[in-house]
PDB file of C-alpha atoms and ligand atoms in Angstrom:
ATOM      1  CA  MET A   1      16.451  -3.160   3.691  1.00 90.00           C
ATOM      2  CA  PHE A   2      14.124  -0.879   1.665  1.00 93.00           C
ATOM      3  CA  SER A   3      14.952   0.466  -1.794  1.00 87.00           C
ATOM      4  CA  HIS A   4      12.287   3.134  -2.363  1.00 92.00           C
ATOM      5  CA  VAL A   5       9.271   4.770  -0.837  1.00 97.00           C
ATOM      6  CA  ASP A   6       6.873   2.938  -3.124  1.00 97.00           C
ATOM      7  CA  HIS A   7       3.735   4.780  -2.163  1.00 98.00           C
ATOM      8  CA  ILE A   8       1.824   6.727   0.426  1.00 98.00           C
ATOM      9  CA  GLY A   9      -1.619   5.286   1.187  1.00 97.00           C
ATOM     10  CA  ILE A  10      -4.382   7.816   1.807  1.00 96.00           C
ATOM     11  CA  ALA A  11      -7.849   6.837   3.034  1.00 93.00           C
ATOM     12  CA  VAL A  12     -10.565   8.861   1.309  1.00 94.00           C
ATOM     13  CA  ALA A  13     -14.284   9.255   1.913  1.00 89.00           C
ATOM     14  CA  ASP A  14     -15.204  10.160  -1.655  1.00 93.00           C
ATOM     15  CA  LEU A  15     -13.065   8.390  -4.237  1.00 96.00           C
ATOM     16  CA  ALA A  16     -14.412  10.339  -7.209  1.00 97.00           C
ATOM     17  CA  ALA A  17     -13.671  13.666  -5.524  1.00 98.00           C
ATOM     18  CA  ALA A  18     -10.215  12.519  -4.440  1.00 98.00           C
ATOM     19  CA  LYS A  19      -9.431  11.270  -7.956  1.00 98.00           C
ATOM     20  CA  ALA A  20     -10.411  14.669  -9.333  1.00 98.00           C
ATOM     21  CA  LEU A  21      -8.114  16.369  -6.802  1.00 98.00           C
ATOM     22  CA  TYR A  22      -5.038  14.205  -7.416  1.00 98.00           C
ATOM     23  CA  GLY A  23      -5.636  13.617 -11.108  1.00 98.00           C
ATOM     24  CA  ASP A  24      -7.086  16.891 -12.391  1.00 98.00           C
ATOM     25  CA  THR A  25      -5.993  19.531  -9.880  1.00 98.00           C
ATOM     26  CA  PHE A  26      -2.603  18.081  -8.912  1.00 98.00           C
ATOM     27  CA  GLY A  27      -2.057  16.649 -12.403  1.00 98.00           C
ATOM     28  CA  MET A  28      -0.839  13.207 -11.370  1.00 98.00           C
ATOM     29  CA  PRO A  29      -1.425  10.476 -13.946  1.00 98.00           C
ATOM     30  CA  LEU A  30      -3.884   7.786 -12.835  1.00 98.00           C
ATOM     31  CA  VAL A  31      -2.071   4.550 -13.622  1.00 96.00           C
ATOM     32  CA  HIS A  32      -4.184   1.824 -12.088  1.00 96.00           C
ATOM     33  CA  GLN A  33      -7.489   1.020 -10.364  1.00 97.00           C
ATOM     34  CA  GLU A  34      -8.353  -2.174  -8.590  1.00 95.00           C
ATOM     35  CA  THR A  35     -10.644  -3.526  -5.873  1.00 94.00           C
ATOM     36  CA  LEU A  36      -8.971  -5.730  -3.287  1.00 89.00           C
ATOM     37  CA  THR A  37     -11.734  -7.580  -1.465  1.00 84.00           C
ATOM     38  CA  ASP A  38      -9.203  -9.114   0.942  1.00 79.00           C
ATOM     39  CA  PHE A  39      -8.348  -5.644   2.228  1.00 81.00           C
ATOM     40  CA  GLY A  40     -11.857  -4.265   1.663  1.00 84.00           C
ATOM     41  CA  VAL A  41     -10.759  -1.379  -0.516  1.00 90.00           C
ATOM     42  CA  ARG A  42     -11.178   0.199  -3.881  1.00 94.00           C
ATOM     43  CA  ILE A  43      -7.792   1.606  -4.903  1.00 96.00           C
ATOM     44  CA  ALA A  44      -6.742   4.328  -7.338  1.00 98.00           C
ATOM     45  CA  LEU A  45      -3.003   4.588  -7.968  1.00 98.00           C
ATOM     46  CA  PHE A  46      -1.318   7.754  -9.227  1.00 98.00           C
ATOM     47  CA  ASP A  47       2.246   8.262 -10.424  1.00 97.00           C
ATOM     48  CA  ILE A  48       4.401  10.852  -8.713  1.00 96.00           C
ATOM     49  CA  GLY A  49       8.037  10.657  -9.804  1.00 94.00           C
ATOM     50  CA  SER A  50       9.198   7.102  -9.149  1.00 91.00           C
ATOM     51  CA  SER A  51       6.650   6.768  -6.329  1.00 96.00           C
ATOM     52  CA  HIS A  52       2.883   6.603  -6.122  1.00 98.00           C
ATOM     53  CA  ILE A  53      -0.058   7.967  -4.239  1.00 98.00           C
ATOM     54  CA  GLU A  54      -2.508   5.185  -3.400  1.00 98.00           C
ATOM     55  CA  LEU A  55      -6.042   6.369  -2.678  1.00 97.00           C
ATOM     56  CA  LEU A  56      -7.989   3.893  -0.569  1.00 95.00           C
ATOM     57  CA  SER A  57     -11.756   3.901  -0.479  1.00 93.00           C
ATOM     58  CA  PRO A  58     -13.108   1.435   2.104  1.00 89.00           C
ATOM     59  CA  LEU A  59     -15.821  -1.001   1.122  1.00 85.00           C
ATOM     60  CA  ASP A  60     -18.620  -1.759   3.555  1.00 75.00           C
ATOM     61  CA  ASN A  61     -17.154  -4.597   5.539  1.00 68.00           C
ATOM     62  CA  ASP A  62     -14.969  -5.235   8.536  1.00 75.00           C
ATOM     63  CA  THR A  63     -11.431  -4.962   7.227  1.00 75.00           C
ATOM     64  CA  LEU A  64      -8.083  -3.343   8.050  1.00 71.00           C
ATOM     65  CA  VAL A  65      -8.967  -0.209   6.106  1.00 75.00           C
ATOM     66  CA  SER A  66     -12.607   0.111   7.144  1.00 78.00           C
ATOM     67  CA  ARG A  67     -11.712  -0.295  10.821  1.00 79.00           C
ATOM     68  CA  PHE A  68      -9.037   2.389  10.510  1.00 78.00           C
ATOM     69  CA  PHE A  69     -11.466   4.600   8.654  1.00 78.00           C
ATOM     70  CA  ASP A  70     -14.213   4.177  11.265  1.00 81.00           C
ATOM     71  CA  LYS A  71     -11.753   5.152  13.988  1.00 84.00           C
ATOM     72  CA  GLN A  72      -9.749   7.929  12.362  1.00 84.00           C
ATOM     73  CA  GLY A  73     -11.685   9.067   9.323  1.00 86.00           C
ATOM     74  CA  PRO A  74      -9.998  10.059   6.058  1.00 91.00           C
ATOM     75  CA  GLY A  75      -6.315  10.961   5.929  1.00 93.00           C
ATOM     76  CA  LEU A  76      -2.844   9.440   5.852  1.00 94.00           C
ATOM     77  CA  HIS A  77      -3.150   5.675   6.146  1.00 93.00           C
ATOM     78  CA  HIS A  78       0.220   4.010   5.492  1.00 95.00           C
ATOM     79  CA  VAL A  79       3.703   4.302   4.062  1.00 98.00           C
ATOM     80  CA  ALA A  80       4.918   1.559   1.735  1.00 98.00           C
ATOM     81  CA  TYR A  81       8.536   0.657   1.022  1.00 98.00           C
ATOM     82  CA  ARG A  82       9.643  -1.398  -1.940  1.00 97.00           C
ATOM     83  CA  VAL A  83      11.689  -4.528  -1.283  1.00 96.00           C
ATOM     84  CA  PRO A  84      13.164  -7.096  -3.670  1.00 95.00           C
ATOM     85  CA  ASP A  85      11.833 -10.111  -1.741  1.00 96.00           C
ATOM     86  CA  VAL A  86       8.965  -9.667   0.697  1.00 97.00           C
ATOM     87  CA  GLU A  87       9.412 -13.107   2.352  1.00 97.00           C
ATOM     88  CA  LYS A  88      13.070 -12.426   3.014  1.00 97.00           C
ATOM     89  CA  THR A  89      12.338  -8.985   4.440  1.00 97.00           C
ATOM     90  CA  LEU A  90       9.615 -10.442   6.685  1.00 98.00           C
ATOM     91  CA  ASP A  91      12.171 -12.952   8.006  1.00 97.00           C
ATOM     92  CA  GLN A  92      14.666 -10.157   8.681  1.00 97.00           C
ATOM     93  CA  LEU A  93      12.014  -8.043  10.426  1.00 97.00           C
ATOM     94  CA  ARG A  94      10.872 -10.997  12.502  1.00 97.00           C
ATOM     95  CA  GLY A  95      14.518 -11.603  13.433  1.00 97.00           C
ATOM     96  CA  SER A  96      14.738  -7.992  14.603  1.00 97.00           C
ATOM     97  CA  GLY A  97      11.707  -8.484  16.820  1.00 97.00           C
ATOM     98  CA  ILE A  98       9.436  -6.239  14.768  1.00 97.00           C
ATOM     99  CA  LYS A  99       5.763  -6.958  15.370  1.00 97.00           C
ATOM    100  CA  LEU A 100       3.994  -7.845  12.130  1.00 97.00           C
ATOM    101  CA  ILE A 101       0.361  -7.728  11.054  1.00 95.00           C
ATOM    102  CA  ASP A 102       1.021 -10.153   8.201  1.00 95.00           C
ATOM    103  CA  ASP A 103       3.219 -13.172   8.874  1.00 95.00           C
ATOM    104  CA  HIS A 104       2.918 -14.095   5.229  1.00 96.00           C
ATOM    105  CA  PRO A 105       2.636 -11.925   2.118  1.00 97.00           C
ATOM    106  CA  ARG A 106      -0.753 -11.083   0.702  1.00 95.00           C
ATOM    107  CA  ARG A 107      -1.652 -10.253  -2.853  1.00 94.00           C
ATOM    108  CA  GLY A 108      -1.578  -6.513  -3.495  1.00 94.00           C
ATOM    109  CA  ILE A 109      -2.557  -4.519  -6.565  1.00 94.00           C
ATOM    110  CA  ARG A 110      -0.957  -5.165  -9.970  1.00 93.00           C
ATOM    111  CA  GLY A 111       0.114  -8.661  -8.893  1.00 93.00           C
ATOM    112  CA  SER A 112       2.421  -7.346  -6.175  1.00 95.00           C
ATOM    113  CA  ARG A 113       3.115  -9.187  -2.928  1.00 97.00           C
ATOM    114  CA  VAL A 114       2.661  -7.084   0.189  1.00 97.00           C
ATOM    115  CA  ALA A 115       2.768  -7.349   3.968  1.00 97.00           C
ATOM    116  CA  PHE A 116       2.029  -4.932   6.782  1.00 96.00           C
ATOM    117  CA  LEU A 117       4.117  -4.204   9.862  1.00 97.00           C
ATOM    118  CA  HIS A 118       2.295  -3.357  13.048  1.00 96.00           C
ATOM    119  CA  PRO A 119       2.072   0.411  13.609  1.00 94.00           C
ATOM    120  CA  LYS A 120       3.066  -0.095  17.261  1.00 95.00           C
ATOM    121  CA  ALA A 121       6.447  -1.347  16.016  1.00 96.00           C
ATOM    122  CA  VAL A 122       6.967   1.714  13.814  1.00 96.00           C
ATOM    123  CA  GLY A 123       6.124   4.633  16.076  1.00 96.00           C
ATOM    124  CA  GLY A 124       2.458   4.666  15.159  1.00 94.00           C
ATOM    125  CA  VAL A 125       2.998   4.480  11.399  1.00 96.00           C
ATOM    126  CA  LEU A 126       1.222   1.673   9.590  1.00 94.00           C
ATOM    127  CA  THR A 127       3.997   0.400   7.311  1.00 97.00           C
ATOM    128  CA  GLU A 128       3.742  -1.810   4.238  1.00 97.00           C
ATOM    129  CA  ILE A 129       6.412  -3.605   2.265  1.00 98.00           C
ATOM    130  CA  VAL A 130       5.874  -4.279  -1.435  1.00 97.00           C
ATOM    131  CA  GLU A 131       7.511  -6.693  -3.831  1.00 96.00           C
ATOM    132  CA  TYR A 132       6.789  -6.040  -7.485  1.00 93.00           C
ATOM    133  CA  PRO A 133       6.056  -8.841  -9.908  1.00 90.00           C
ATOM    134  CA  GLU A 134       8.573  -9.461 -12.681  1.00 85.00           C
ATOM    135  CA  SER A 135       6.327  -7.702 -15.203  1.00 83.00           C
ATOM    136  CA  LEU A 136       6.572  -4.406 -13.318  1.00 83.00           C
ATOM    137  CA  GLN A 137      10.254  -4.671 -12.468  1.00 73.00           C
ATOM    138  CA  SER A 138      11.141  -4.080 -16.105  1.00 61.00           C
ATOM    139  CA  ASP A 139       9.292  -0.750 -16.020  1.00 56.00           C
ATOM    140  CA  SER A 140      12.036   1.864 -16.263  1.00 45.00           C
ATOM    141  CA  ASN A 141      10.002   4.216 -14.120  1.00 50.00           C
ATOM    142  CA  ILE A 142      10.241   2.054 -11.055  1.00 47.00           C
ATOM    143  CA  THR A 143      13.673   0.439 -11.130  1.00 39.00           C
TER     144      THR A 143
HETATM  145 CO1  LIG B 201      -0.408   0.335   0.064  1.00 94.65          CO
END
């Protein structure tokens, strides 16, 4: 069902400090930054092998990430798996009785399509599925 671990999402309190840690100290290349108002986050994406580390800095509003952050503070937030077709995977998951947060895909960073599975259905792990846009699928690093 899933082809890769696409990224690990990490909620951070101080994005600048976290970027310095992952980028400068750990030496991971920063490949993308984007604010997703729908999710209420500022995101910094780092390359690590064929996967990514996604730093999530919550904006000040009531969203999935800010609610998590208020409850649990900074730390591991979600695991994301890459899929070829997010709609199809959602149908398969629904057919398997997996509880979903998103019945329909949302727009993720870099033009991706994403959806979240309910953590209660995955042993307490907030789980995301990601479909890359055509433009990223040709990137040799991620195929
Ligand atoms: Co993510």
